[in-house]
Amino acid sequence: MTRVSSWGRLSDRPHEVIKLSDPARAVRLIAGQSVPGLAFGMGRSYGDVCLNHDGVLWLTTGLDHFIAFDDRTGRLVCEAGVLLRDIQRIAIPRGWILPVTPGTQLVTVGGAIANDVHGKNHHVQGTFGDHVQRIRLVRTDGETLECGPQKQSDWFAATVGGLGLTGVITEAEIQLHRVPGPWLDTETLAYANLEEFFNLADDSEASWEHTVSWIDCVTGGGGRGLFMRANPVDAGQRTHPKVRKLTIPIVPPISLVNRWSLSSFNMAYFNLKRIHAGCAISHYESFFYPLDNLLKWNRMYGPRGFFQYQSVVPRQVGEDVTQAMLDTIAKSGDGSFLAVLKTFGSRQPVGMLSFPQPGVTIAMDFPNHGARTLKLFERLDSIIREAGGRIYPAKDARMPRALFESGYPRLNEFMKYRDPGISSELSRRLMGC
Ligand SMILES: Cc1cc2nc3c(=O)[nH]c(=O)nc-3n(C[C@H](O)[C@H](O)[C@H](O)COP(=O)(O)OP(=O)(O)OC[C@H]3O[C@@H](n4cnc5c(N)ncnc54)[C@H](O)[C@@H]3O)c2cc1C
């Protein structure tokens, strides 16, 4: 048994970890399992969606082969343990890019499908699942299914965003998008309050592919922040200065993120970035994945770990709800080191349990202070519930079952596709098995 944590490091309980590498052998291992198992990619989910303590984890990172790539059409076929980083490194020099990518490239294709991840361009490209053409899914009864948007589309809709609970994805076919190169034309603008944020978001969506903002949820509760937008650009031959990756070498005995460090960080970050606001040509790695430069940054929160709280609410109530959340956080005396605020486009989700819905999403990290932190989340939950919103399971370790059920109205339909030999800590908490 091996102790395994997810990105939030809230627990490290024992699991039996079984490494999958050869696809044919993987089918036998998955089908031969006597206790419930769960696929595990890079463990970049924050909470318990990728955990299954005292049970089995099928580690998929050994399923890392590229199977086919057509550089005339941008069609890629690969095993599910391939990292998004490796796809970008191979595809971008050939003029293709992953159409959707989350804020870290250190995730697997299988994990990106199972959480139906989103990026900074939801208003243009939707979610990762929008670009998947075919999946190979292995069930614990030994059956292998091929599904996609046109073939067995019900299985596809259950598996995209299906939290790993419908089977193990061993292979996927993805449609990449044309890109002129690795560079982006970027602009950073400071905003003073939420009204300015929403004006910037509305003005930018028609002409900018990527939009995202960092919001200061510590200082004053006013909602000031920095809005970033970007478009791919042909910037000719340039060299990307090698960024030296730093590592947090140990877990400090207490969290380095506390009230004092939070307000100094937020103040310094806002002022520094405001001074350097404006236009720039940026490399895709710096724009999409700034956090990947500080390896193991999750250790910063000390031995008790941290929670991420990510919600989405409809656009028409977005400003009031976001303000109410910021006020609640300010009153609690807690705050988030990094809070990300962005709008989602009006596309309907591909998966039955996909998180994105038209509206506005906020993602915030909070050090784990036990009951005090959970109390704050209860207050935030009631704001989200009343607004008709939902919480992102990929980031969750504690949402109440009632909020999950109200946020995901297709849950009953989804349950028919669950694999009885698969279970996670999240599924036991939110679905009862
Ligand atoms: C710094 C950072 C930034 C992030 N930014 C974003 C963001 O912008 N947008 C966003 O949407 N998410 C974001 N995330 C979350 C992350 O993208 C997702 O949690 C992603 O699913 C993690 O992939 P993984 O390979 O680590 O999967 P894991 O975390 O190991 O597993 C995630 C889920 O996928 C299932 N799974 C994994 N592989 C398979 C498989 N082969 N078959 C079936 N099920 C499988 C697991 O059972 C589990 O349910 C971020 C995470 C971090 C740490």
mmCIF file of C-alpha atoms in Angstrom, residues 51-386:
data_model
loop_
_atom_site.group_PDB
_atom_site.id
_atom_site.type_symbol
_atom_site.label_atom_id
_atom_site.label_comp_id
_atom_site.label_asym_id
_atom_site.label_seq_id
_atom_site.Cartn_x
_atom_site.Cartn_y
_atom_site.Cartn_z
ATOM 1 C CA LEU A 51 -8.594 9.226 -4.516
ATOM 2 C CA ASN A 52 -9.888 5.835 -3.370
ATOM 3 C CA HIS A 53 -8.317 5.079 0.012
ATOM 4 C CA ASP A 54 -7.920 1.437 1.023
ATOM 5 C CA GLY A 55 -8.824 0.580 -2.589
ATOM 6 C CA VAL A 56 -6.992 0.380 -5.895
ATOM 7 C CA LEU A 57 -5.631 3.197 -8.063
ATOM 8 C CA TRP A 58 -4.804 2.367 -11.675
ATOM 9 C CA LEU A 59 -1.924 4.713 -12.447
ATOM 10 C CA THR A 60 -2.248 5.659 -16.116
ATOM 11 C CA THR A 61 0.942 7.647 -16.738
ATOM 12 C CA GLY A 62 2.581 4.543 -18.242
ATOM 13 C CA LEU A 63 -0.013 4.612 -21.053
ATOM 14 C CA ASP A 64 2.074 7.314 -22.687
ATOM 15 C CA HIS A 65 2.339 6.434 -26.371
ATOM 16 C CA PHE A 66 1.488 8.630 -29.314
ATOM 17 C CA ILE A 67 -0.311 6.374 -31.805
ATOM 18 C CA ALA A 68 -0.941 8.574 -34.852
ATOM 19 C CA PHE A 69 -0.732 12.206 -35.871
ATOM 20 C CA ASP A 70 -1.811 13.610 -39.217
ATOM 21 C CA ASP A 71 -0.203 16.994 -39.661
ATOM 22 C CA ARG A 72 -2.469 17.855 -42.609
ATOM 23 C CA THR A 73 -5.644 17.522 -40.535
ATOM 24 C CA GLY A 74 -4.397 17.949 -36.951
ATOM 25 C CA ARG A 75 -5.942 14.645 -35.829
ATOM 26 C CA LEU A 76 -4.043 13.079 -32.942
ATOM 27 C CA VAL A 77 -4.524 9.589 -31.526
ATOM 28 C CA CYS A 78 -2.728 8.848 -28.264
ATOM 29 C CA GLU A 79 -2.895 6.779 -25.107
ATOM 30 C CA ALA A 80 -4.702 8.336 -22.168
ATOM 31 C CA GLY A 81 -1.650 8.782 -19.937
ATOM 32 C CA VAL A 82 0.072 11.161 -22.399
ATOM 33 C CA LEU A 83 0.645 14.584 -20.801
ATOM 34 C CA LEU A 84 -0.811 17.731 -22.352
ATOM 35 C CA ARG A 85 2.735 19.171 -22.070
ATOM 36 C CA ASP A 86 4.069 16.519 -24.444
ATOM 37 C CA ILE A 87 1.265 17.088 -26.961
ATOM 38 C CA GLN A 88 1.992 20.834 -26.985
ATOM 39 C CA ARG A 89 5.732 20.264 -27.433
ATOM 40 C CA ILE A 90 5.203 17.949 -30.378
ATOM 41 C CA ALA A 91 2.265 19.708 -32.041
ATOM 42 C CA ILE A 92 3.082 23.433 -31.754
ATOM 43 C CA PRO A 93 6.286 23.326 -33.850
ATOM 44 C CA ARG A 94 4.148 21.574 -36.526
ATOM 45 C CA GLY A 95 1.529 24.363 -36.490
ATOM 46 C CA TRP A 96 -1.093 22.693 -34.253
ATOM 47 C CA ILE A 97 -2.147 23.255 -30.655
ATOM 48 C CA LEU A 98 -4.516 21.745 -28.106
ATOM 49 C CA PRO A 99 -7.674 23.842 -28.505
ATOM 50 C CA VAL A 100 -8.380 23.771 -24.746
ATOM 51 C CA THR A 101 -5.847 23.579 -21.954
ATOM 52 C CA PRO A 102 -6.145 24.087 -18.185
ATOM 53 C CA GLY A 103 -3.811 26.245 -16.060
ATOM 54 C CA THR A 104 -1.253 23.434 -15.786
ATOM 55 C CA GLN A 105 0.049 21.284 -18.627
ATOM 56 C CA LEU A 106 1.112 18.550 -16.212
ATOM 57 C CA VAL A 107 -2.138 16.617 -16.593
ATOM 58 C CA THR A 108 -2.993 13.519 -18.590
ATOM 59 C CA VAL A 109 -5.374 13.269 -21.528
ATOM 60 C CA GLY A 110 -7.543 10.852 -19.490
ATOM 61 C CA GLY A 111 -7.717 13.282 -16.556
ATOM 62 C CA ALA A 112 -8.539 16.191 -18.893
ATOM 63 C CA ILE A 113 -11.446 14.191 -20.375
ATOM 64 C CA ALA A 114 -12.727 12.805 -17.060
ATOM 65 C CA ASN A 115 -12.991 16.323 -15.575
ATOM 66 C CA ASP A 116 -13.856 17.895 -18.958
ATOM 67 C CA VAL A 117 -11.389 20.662 -18.187
ATOM 68 C CA HIS A 118 -11.701 24.233 -19.401
ATOM 69 C CA GLY A 119 -9.149 26.895 -20.250
ATOM 70 C CA LYS A 120 -9.081 30.644 -20.727
ATOM 71 C CA ASN A 121 -10.967 30.397 -24.035
ATOM 72 C CA HIS A 122 -14.238 28.739 -23.035
ATOM 73 C CA HIS A 123 -16.203 31.464 -24.854
ATOM 74 C CA VAL A 124 -14.539 30.393 -28.126
ATOM 75 C CA GLN A 125 -13.604 26.712 -27.824
ATOM 76 C CA GLY A 126 -15.771 25.289 -25.042
ATOM 77 C CA THR A 127 -14.199 22.498 -23.010
ATOM 78 C CA PHE A 128 -11.627 19.753 -23.687
ATOM 79 C CA GLY A 129 -14.438 17.301 -24.465
ATOM 80 C CA ASP A 130 -15.652 19.483 -27.341
ATOM 81 C CA HIS A 131 -12.522 18.456 -29.264
ATOM 82 C CA VAL A 132 -12.434 14.744 -28.493
ATOM 83 C CA GLN A 133 -13.582 12.651 -31.458
ATOM 84 C CA ARG A 134 -13.270 9.176 -29.988
ATOM 85 C CA ILE A 135 -12.518 7.453 -26.709
ATOM 86 C CA ARG A 136 -11.622 3.853 -25.933
ATOM 87 C CA LEU A 137 -13.150 2.941 -22.584
ATOM 88 C CA VAL A 138 -12.336 -0.232 -20.639
ATOM 89 C CA ARG A 139 -14.959 -1.437 -18.168
ATOM 90 C CA THR A 140 -14.245 -3.666 -15.177
ATOM 91 C CA ASP A 141 -16.348 -6.476 -16.700
ATOM 92 C CA GLY A 142 -13.705 -6.658 -19.452
ATOM 93 C CA GLU A 143 -15.804 -4.961 -22.136
ATOM 94 C CA THR A 144 -14.095 -2.326 -24.313
ATOM 95 C CA LEU A 145 -16.269 0.431 -25.738
ATOM 96 C CA GLU A 146 -15.489 2.896 -28.517
ATOM 97 C CA CYS A 147 -17.528 6.076 -28.207
ATOM 98 C CA GLY A 148 -17.552 9.641 -29.496
ATOM 99 C CA PRO A 149 -19.887 12.495 -30.344
ATOM 100 C CA GLN A 150 -21.303 10.442 -33.266
ATOM 101 C CA LYS A 151 -20.917 6.898 -31.950
ATOM 102 C CA GLN A 152 -22.511 5.618 -28.735
ATOM 103 C CA SER A 153 -22.891 9.300 -27.915
ATOM 104 C CA ASP A 154 -24.670 8.560 -24.634
ATOM 105 C CA TRP A 155 -21.548 6.761 -23.338
ATOM 106 C CA PHE A 156 -19.457 9.676 -24.575
ATOM 107 C CA ALA A 157 -21.624 12.236 -22.737
ATOM 108 C CA ALA A 158 -21.392 10.156 -19.552
ATOM 109 C CA THR A 159 -17.600 9.712 -19.775
ATOM 110 C CA VAL A 160 -16.626 13.299 -20.681
ATOM 111 C CA GLY A 161 -16.730 14.969 -17.270
ATOM 112 C CA GLY A 162 -17.686 11.551 -15.819
ATOM 113 C CA LEU A 163 -15.069 11.804 -13.011
ATOM 114 C CA GLY A 164 -13.489 8.486 -13.984
ATOM 115 C CA LEU A 165 -16.595 6.568 -12.889
ATOM 116 C CA THR A 166 -17.731 5.031 -16.202
ATOM 117 C CA GLY A 167 -14.560 3.042 -16.947
ATOM 118 C CA VAL A 168 -10.877 3.613 -17.674
ATOM 119 C CA ILE A 169 -10.082 5.610 -20.813
ATOM 120 C CA THR A 170 -7.084 4.001 -22.483
ATOM 121 C CA GLU A 171 -6.975 5.903 -25.773
ATOM 122 C CA ALA A 172 -8.374 9.117 -27.269
ATOM 123 C CA GLU A 173 -8.562 10.833 -30.638
ATOM 124 C CA ILE A 174 -8.355 14.622 -30.431
ATOM 125 C CA GLN A 175 -8.797 17.324 -33.065
ATOM 126 C CA LEU A 176 -6.049 19.937 -32.657
ATOM 127 C CA HIS A 177 -6.303 23.513 -33.909
ATOM 128 C CA ARG A 178 -4.123 25.472 -36.304
ATOM 129 C CA VAL A 179 -1.756 27.929 -34.650
ATOM 130 C CA PRO A 180 0.874 30.217 -36.204
ATOM 131 C CA GLY A 181 3.486 29.356 -33.550
ATOM 132 C CA PRO A 182 4.164 29.365 -29.815
ATOM 133 C CA TRP A 183 3.568 33.097 -29.332
ATOM 134 C CA LEU A 184 0.614 35.099 -28.083
ATOM 135 C CA ASP A 185 -0.186 38.752 -28.442
ATOM 136 C CA THR A 186 -1.164 39.654 -24.853
ATOM 137 C CA GLU A 187 -2.568 42.632 -23.026
ATOM 138 C CA THR A 188 -2.861 43.174 -19.251
ATOM 139 C CA LEU A 189 -5.252 45.813 -17.897
ATOM 140 C CA ALA A 190 -5.913 46.803 -14.286
ATOM 141 C CA TYR A 191 -9.538 47.063 -13.173
ATOM 142 C CA ALA A 192 -10.814 48.813 -10.065
ATOM 143 C CA ASN A 193 -14.032 46.933 -9.364
ATOM 144 C CA LEU A 194 -16.355 44.195 -10.615
ATOM 145 C CA GLU A 195 -18.290 46.492 -12.915
ATOM 146 C CA GLU A 196 -15.070 47.265 -14.770
ATOM 147 C CA PHE A 197 -14.232 43.551 -14.886
ATOM 148 C CA PHE A 198 -17.568 42.675 -16.526
ATOM 149 C CA ASN A 199 -17.232 45.536 -19.030
ATOM 150 C CA LEU A 200 -13.766 44.320 -19.980
ATOM 151 C CA ALA A 201 -15.006 40.717 -20.296
ATOM 152 C CA ASP A 202 -17.935 41.770 -22.521
ATOM 153 C CA ASP A 203 -15.726 43.971 -24.706
ATOM 154 C CA SER A 204 -13.012 41.340 -25.076
ATOM 155 C CA GLU A 205 -14.973 38.214 -25.898
ATOM 156 C CA ALA A 206 -15.611 39.032 -29.551
ATOM 157 C CA SER A 207 -12.012 39.737 -30.494
ATOM 158 C CA TRP A 208 -9.804 37.941 -27.950
ATOM 159 C CA GLU A 209 -9.551 34.150 -27.810
ATOM 160 C CA HIS A 210 -8.148 33.973 -24.271
ATOM 161 C CA THR A 211 -9.428 36.037 -21.352
ATOM 162 C CA VAL A 212 -8.813 35.582 -17.637
ATOM 163 C CA SER A 213 -8.384 37.766 -14.600
ATOM 164 C CA TRP A 214 -6.683 37.692 -11.250
ATOM 165 C CA ILE A 215 -8.796 39.258 -8.547
ATOM 166 C CA ASP A 216 -7.642 40.601 -5.206
ATOM 167 C CA CYS A 217 -10.052 39.109 -2.703
ATOM 168 C CA VAL A 218 -8.063 40.224 0.325
ATOM 169 C CA THR A 219 -7.679 43.989 0.132
ATOM 170 C CA GLY A 220 -10.809 45.985 0.811
ATOM 171 C CA GLY A 221 -13.360 43.607 -0.725
ATOM 172 C CA GLY A 222 -13.735 46.026 -3.657
ATOM 173 C CA GLY A 223 -12.904 43.497 -6.359
ATOM 174 C CA ARG A 224 -9.915 45.140 -8.015
ATOM 175 C CA GLY A 225 -7.805 43.002 -10.260
ATOM 176 C CA LEU A 226 -5.863 42.455 -13.437
ATOM 177 C CA PHE A 227 -7.508 41.397 -16.682
ATOM 178 C CA MET A 228 -5.401 39.451 -19.170
ATOM 179 C CA ARG A 229 -6.327 38.761 -22.774
ATOM 180 C CA ALA A 230 -4.459 37.132 -25.619
ATOM 181 C CA ASN A 231 -4.584 35.951 -29.215
ATOM 182 C CA PRO A 232 -2.224 33.598 -31.037
ATOM 183 C CA VAL A 233 0.185 35.568 -33.201
ATOM 184 C CA ASP A 234 2.816 34.949 -35.824
ATOM 185 C CA ALA A 235 5.732 36.637 -34.072
ATOM 186 C CA GLY A 236 8.434 35.229 -36.349
ATOM 187 C CA GLN A 237 11.545 33.518 -35.027
ATOM 188 C CA ARG A 238 12.162 34.443 -31.404
ATOM 189 C CA THR A 239 13.924 32.693 -28.600
ATOM 190 C CA HIS A 240 12.013 31.811 -25.506
ATOM 191 C CA PRO A 241 14.319 32.656 -22.597
ATOM 192 C CA LYS A 242 14.667 29.502 -20.499
ATOM 193 C CA VAL A 243 12.756 30.004 -17.283
ATOM 194 C CA ARG A 244 14.542 28.407 -14.350
ATOM 195 C CA LYS A 245 12.039 26.197 -12.584
ATOM 196 C CA LEU A 246 12.122 26.519 -8.809
ATOM 197 C CA THR A 247 10.890 23.882 -6.367
ATOM 198 C CA ILE A 248 9.449 24.227 -2.877
ATOM 199 C CA PRO A 249 11.893 21.667 -1.424
ATOM 200 C CA ILE A 250 10.084 20.670 1.781
ATOM 201 C CA VAL A 251 6.716 20.928 3.467
ATOM 202 C CA PRO A 252 7.120 23.787 5.986
ATOM 203 C CA PRO A 253 5.834 23.005 9.509
ATOM 204 C CA ILE A 254 3.142 25.683 9.168
ATOM 205 C CA SER A 255 1.407 27.221 6.169
ATOM 206 C CA LEU A 256 3.376 30.035 4.546
ATOM 207 C CA VAL A 257 0.025 31.404 3.408
ATOM 208 C CA ASN A 258 -1.582 33.351 6.241
ATOM 209 C CA ARG A 259 -3.444 36.663 6.758
ATOM 210 C CA TRP A 260 -0.220 38.684 6.770
ATOM 211 C CA SER A 261 1.493 37.061 3.805
ATOM 212 C CA LEU A 262 -1.787 37.174 1.884
ATOM 213 C CA SER A 263 -2.333 40.899 2.152
ATOM 214 C CA SER A 264 1.327 41.707 1.413
ATOM 215 C CA PHE A 265 1.306 39.336 -1.563
ATOM 216 C CA ASN A 266 -1.944 40.682 -3.007
ATOM 217 C CA MET A 267 -0.825 44.300 -2.573
ATOM 218 C CA ALA A 268 2.637 43.692 -4.066
ATOM 219 C CA TYR A 269 1.346 41.553 -6.950
ATOM 220 C CA PHE A 270 -1.332 44.042 -7.922
ATOM 221 C CA ASN A 271 1.024 47.033 -7.836
ATOM 222 C CA LEU A 272 3.867 45.289 -9.629
ATOM 223 C CA LYS A 273 1.642 43.978 -12.404
ATOM 224 C CA ARG A 274 -0.153 47.301 -12.722
ATOM 225 C CA ILE A 275 3.157 49.044 -13.366
ATOM 226 C CA HIS A 276 3.993 46.491 -16.065
ATOM 227 C CA ALA A 277 0.468 46.394 -17.522
ATOM 228 C CA GLY A 278 0.104 46.812 -21.287
ATOM 229 C CA CYS A 279 0.847 44.815 -24.410
ATOM 230 C CA ALA A 280 3.484 42.129 -24.852
ATOM 231 C CA ILE A 281 4.349 39.114 -26.941
ATOM 232 C CA SER A 282 4.334 36.114 -24.597
ATOM 233 C CA HIS A 283 5.319 32.489 -25.007
ATOM 234 C CA TYR A 284 2.375 30.091 -24.586
ATOM 235 C CA GLU A 285 3.990 28.420 -21.552
ATOM 236 C CA SER A 286 4.307 31.726 -19.657
ATOM 237 C CA PHE A 287 0.766 32.793 -20.493
ATOM 238 C CA PHE A 288 -1.080 29.498 -20.031
ATOM 239 C CA TYR A 289 0.938 27.837 -17.271
ATOM 240 C CA PRO A 290 2.661 30.411 -15.013
ATOM 241 C CA LEU A 291 2.262 28.149 -11.958
ATOM 242 C CA ASP A 292 4.184 25.282 -13.585
ATOM 243 C CA ASN A 293 7.388 27.297 -13.032
ATOM 244 C CA LEU A 294 7.182 26.782 -9.276
ATOM 245 C CA LEU A 295 7.284 23.020 -8.836
ATOM 246 C CA LYS A 296 5.481 21.495 -5.838
ATOM 247 C CA TRP A 297 4.022 24.892 -4.923
ATOM 248 C CA ASN A 298 1.223 23.048 -3.117
ATOM 249 C CA ARG A 299 3.700 22.344 -0.281
ATOM 250 C CA MET A 300 3.575 26.035 0.616
ATOM 251 C CA TYR A 301 0.361 25.414 2.549
ATOM 252 C CA GLY A 302 2.100 23.252 5.138
ATOM 253 C CA PRO A 303 1.104 19.863 6.535
ATOM 254 C CA ARG A 304 -2.650 20.543 6.642
ATOM 255 C CA GLY A 305 -2.907 21.282 2.928
ATOM 256 C CA PHE A 306 -5.417 23.568 1.250
ATOM 257 C CA PHE A 307 -8.795 23.665 -0.429
ATOM 258 C CA GLN A 308 -9.748 25.135 -3.740
ATOM 259 C CA TYR A 309 -13.260 26.518 -4.054
ATOM 260 C CA GLN A 310 -14.415 26.952 -7.668
ATOM 261 C CA SER A 311 -17.989 27.853 -8.508
ATOM 262 C CA VAL A 312 -19.951 29.037 -11.514
ATOM 263 C CA VAL A 313 -23.178 31.070 -11.471
ATOM 264 C CA PRO A 314 -25.362 32.442 -14.289
ATOM 265 C CA ARG A 315 -24.119 35.657 -15.882
ATOM 266 C CA GLN A 316 -27.197 37.754 -15.005
ATOM 267 C CA VAL A 317 -26.491 37.383 -11.261
ATOM 268 C CA GLY A 318 -22.705 37.195 -11.683
ATOM 269 C CA GLU A 319 -21.787 40.635 -10.433
ATOM 270 C CA ASP A 320 -23.981 40.559 -7.306
ATOM 271 C CA VAL A 321 -23.004 37.012 -6.451
ATOM 272 C CA THR A 322 -19.280 37.660 -6.886
ATOM 273 C CA GLN A 323 -19.556 40.776 -4.698
ATOM 274 C CA ALA A 324 -21.464 38.811 -2.027
ATOM 275 C CA MET A 325 -18.750 36.114 -2.084
ATOM 276 C CA LEU A 326 -15.962 38.697 -1.765
ATOM 277 C CA ASP A 327 -17.768 40.390 1.149
ATOM 278 C CA THR A 328 -18.254 37.035 2.887
ATOM 279 C CA ILE A 329 -14.580 36.164 2.471
ATOM 280 C CA ALA A 330 -13.457 39.619 3.669
ATOM 281 C CA LYS A 331 -15.660 39.282 6.778
ATOM 282 C CA SER A 332 -14.231 35.846 7.560
ATOM 283 C CA GLY A 333 -10.717 37.291 7.759
ATOM 284 C CA ASP A 334 -9.550 34.588 5.317
ATOM 285 C CA GLY A 335 -8.496 35.181 1.767
ATOM 286 C CA SER A 336 -7.060 33.522 -1.265
ATOM 287 C CA PHE A 337 -3.483 33.750 -2.464
ATOM 288 C CA LEU A 338 -4.578 33.371 -6.028
ATOM 289 C CA ALA A 339 -8.152 34.051 -7.060
ATOM 290 C CA VAL A 340 -9.134 33.677 -10.684
ATOM 291 C CA LEU A 341 -12.289 35.256 -12.081
ATOM 292 C CA LYS A 342 -13.496 34.651 -15.614
ATOM 293 C CA THR A 343 -16.587 34.357 -17.737
ATOM 294 C CA PHE A 344 -17.713 31.186 -19.497
ATOM 295 C CA GLY A 345 -19.306 31.420 -22.940
ATOM 296 C CA SER A 346 -22.882 30.494 -23.697
ATOM 297 C CA ARG A 347 -22.089 26.924 -24.872
ATOM 298 C CA GLN A 348 -23.935 23.983 -23.412
ATOM 299 C CA PRO A 349 -21.667 21.375 -21.768
ATOM 300 C CA VAL A 350 -20.731 18.163 -23.619
ATOM 301 C CA GLY A 351 -20.814 15.876 -20.599
ATOM 302 C CA MET A 352 -23.688 15.019 -18.297
ATOM 303 C CA LEU A 353 -21.570 16.156 -15.340
ATOM 304 C CA SER A 354 -19.361 18.756 -17.068
ATOM 305 C CA PHE A 355 -18.768 21.714 -14.781
ATOM 306 C CA PRO A 356 -18.791 24.729 -17.133
ATOM 307 C CA GLN A 357 -22.121 26.380 -17.759
ATOM 308 C CA PRO A 358 -22.810 29.824 -19.229
ATOM 309 C CA GLY A 359 -21.899 32.416 -16.602
ATOM 310 C CA VAL A 360 -19.064 33.549 -14.385
ATOM 311 C CA THR A 361 -16.610 31.362 -12.506
ATOM 312 C CA ILE A 362 -14.347 32.140 -9.570
ATOM 313 C CA ALA A 363 -11.585 29.844 -8.274
ATOM 314 C CA MET A 364 -9.882 30.502 -4.937
ATOM 315 C CA ASP A 365 -7.327 28.631 -2.809
ATOM 316 C CA PHE A 366 -7.714 28.619 0.985
ATOM 317 C CA PRO A 367 -5.323 27.189 3.580
ATOM 318 C CA ASN A 368 -6.968 24.430 5.588
ATOM 319 C CA HIS A 369 -7.830 25.921 8.992
ATOM 320 C CA GLY A 370 -10.263 23.116 9.787
ATOM 321 C CA ALA A 371 -13.697 24.128 11.110
ATOM 322 C CA ARG A 372 -13.098 27.840 10.434
ATOM 323 C CA THR A 373 -12.508 27.209 6.719
ATOM 324 C CA LEU A 374 -15.432 24.792 6.436
ATOM 325 C CA LYS A 375 -17.727 27.394 8.037
ATOM 326 C CA LEU A 376 -16.699 29.930 5.392
ATOM 327 C CA PHE A 377 -17.461 27.387 2.642
ATOM 328 C CA GLU A 378 -20.941 26.786 4.092
ATOM 329 C CA ARG A 379 -21.664 30.509 3.706
ATOM 330 C CA LEU A 380 -20.303 30.523 0.165
ATOM 331 C CA ASP A 381 -22.330 27.388 -0.653
ATOM 332 C CA SER A 382 -25.592 29.065 0.316
ATOM 333 C CA ILE A 383 -24.791 32.004 -1.996
ATOM 334 C CA ILE A 384 -24.064 29.588 -4.858
ATOM 335 C CA ARG A 385 -27.155 27.453 -4.208
ATOM 336 C CA GLU A 386 -29.440 30.480 -4.154
#
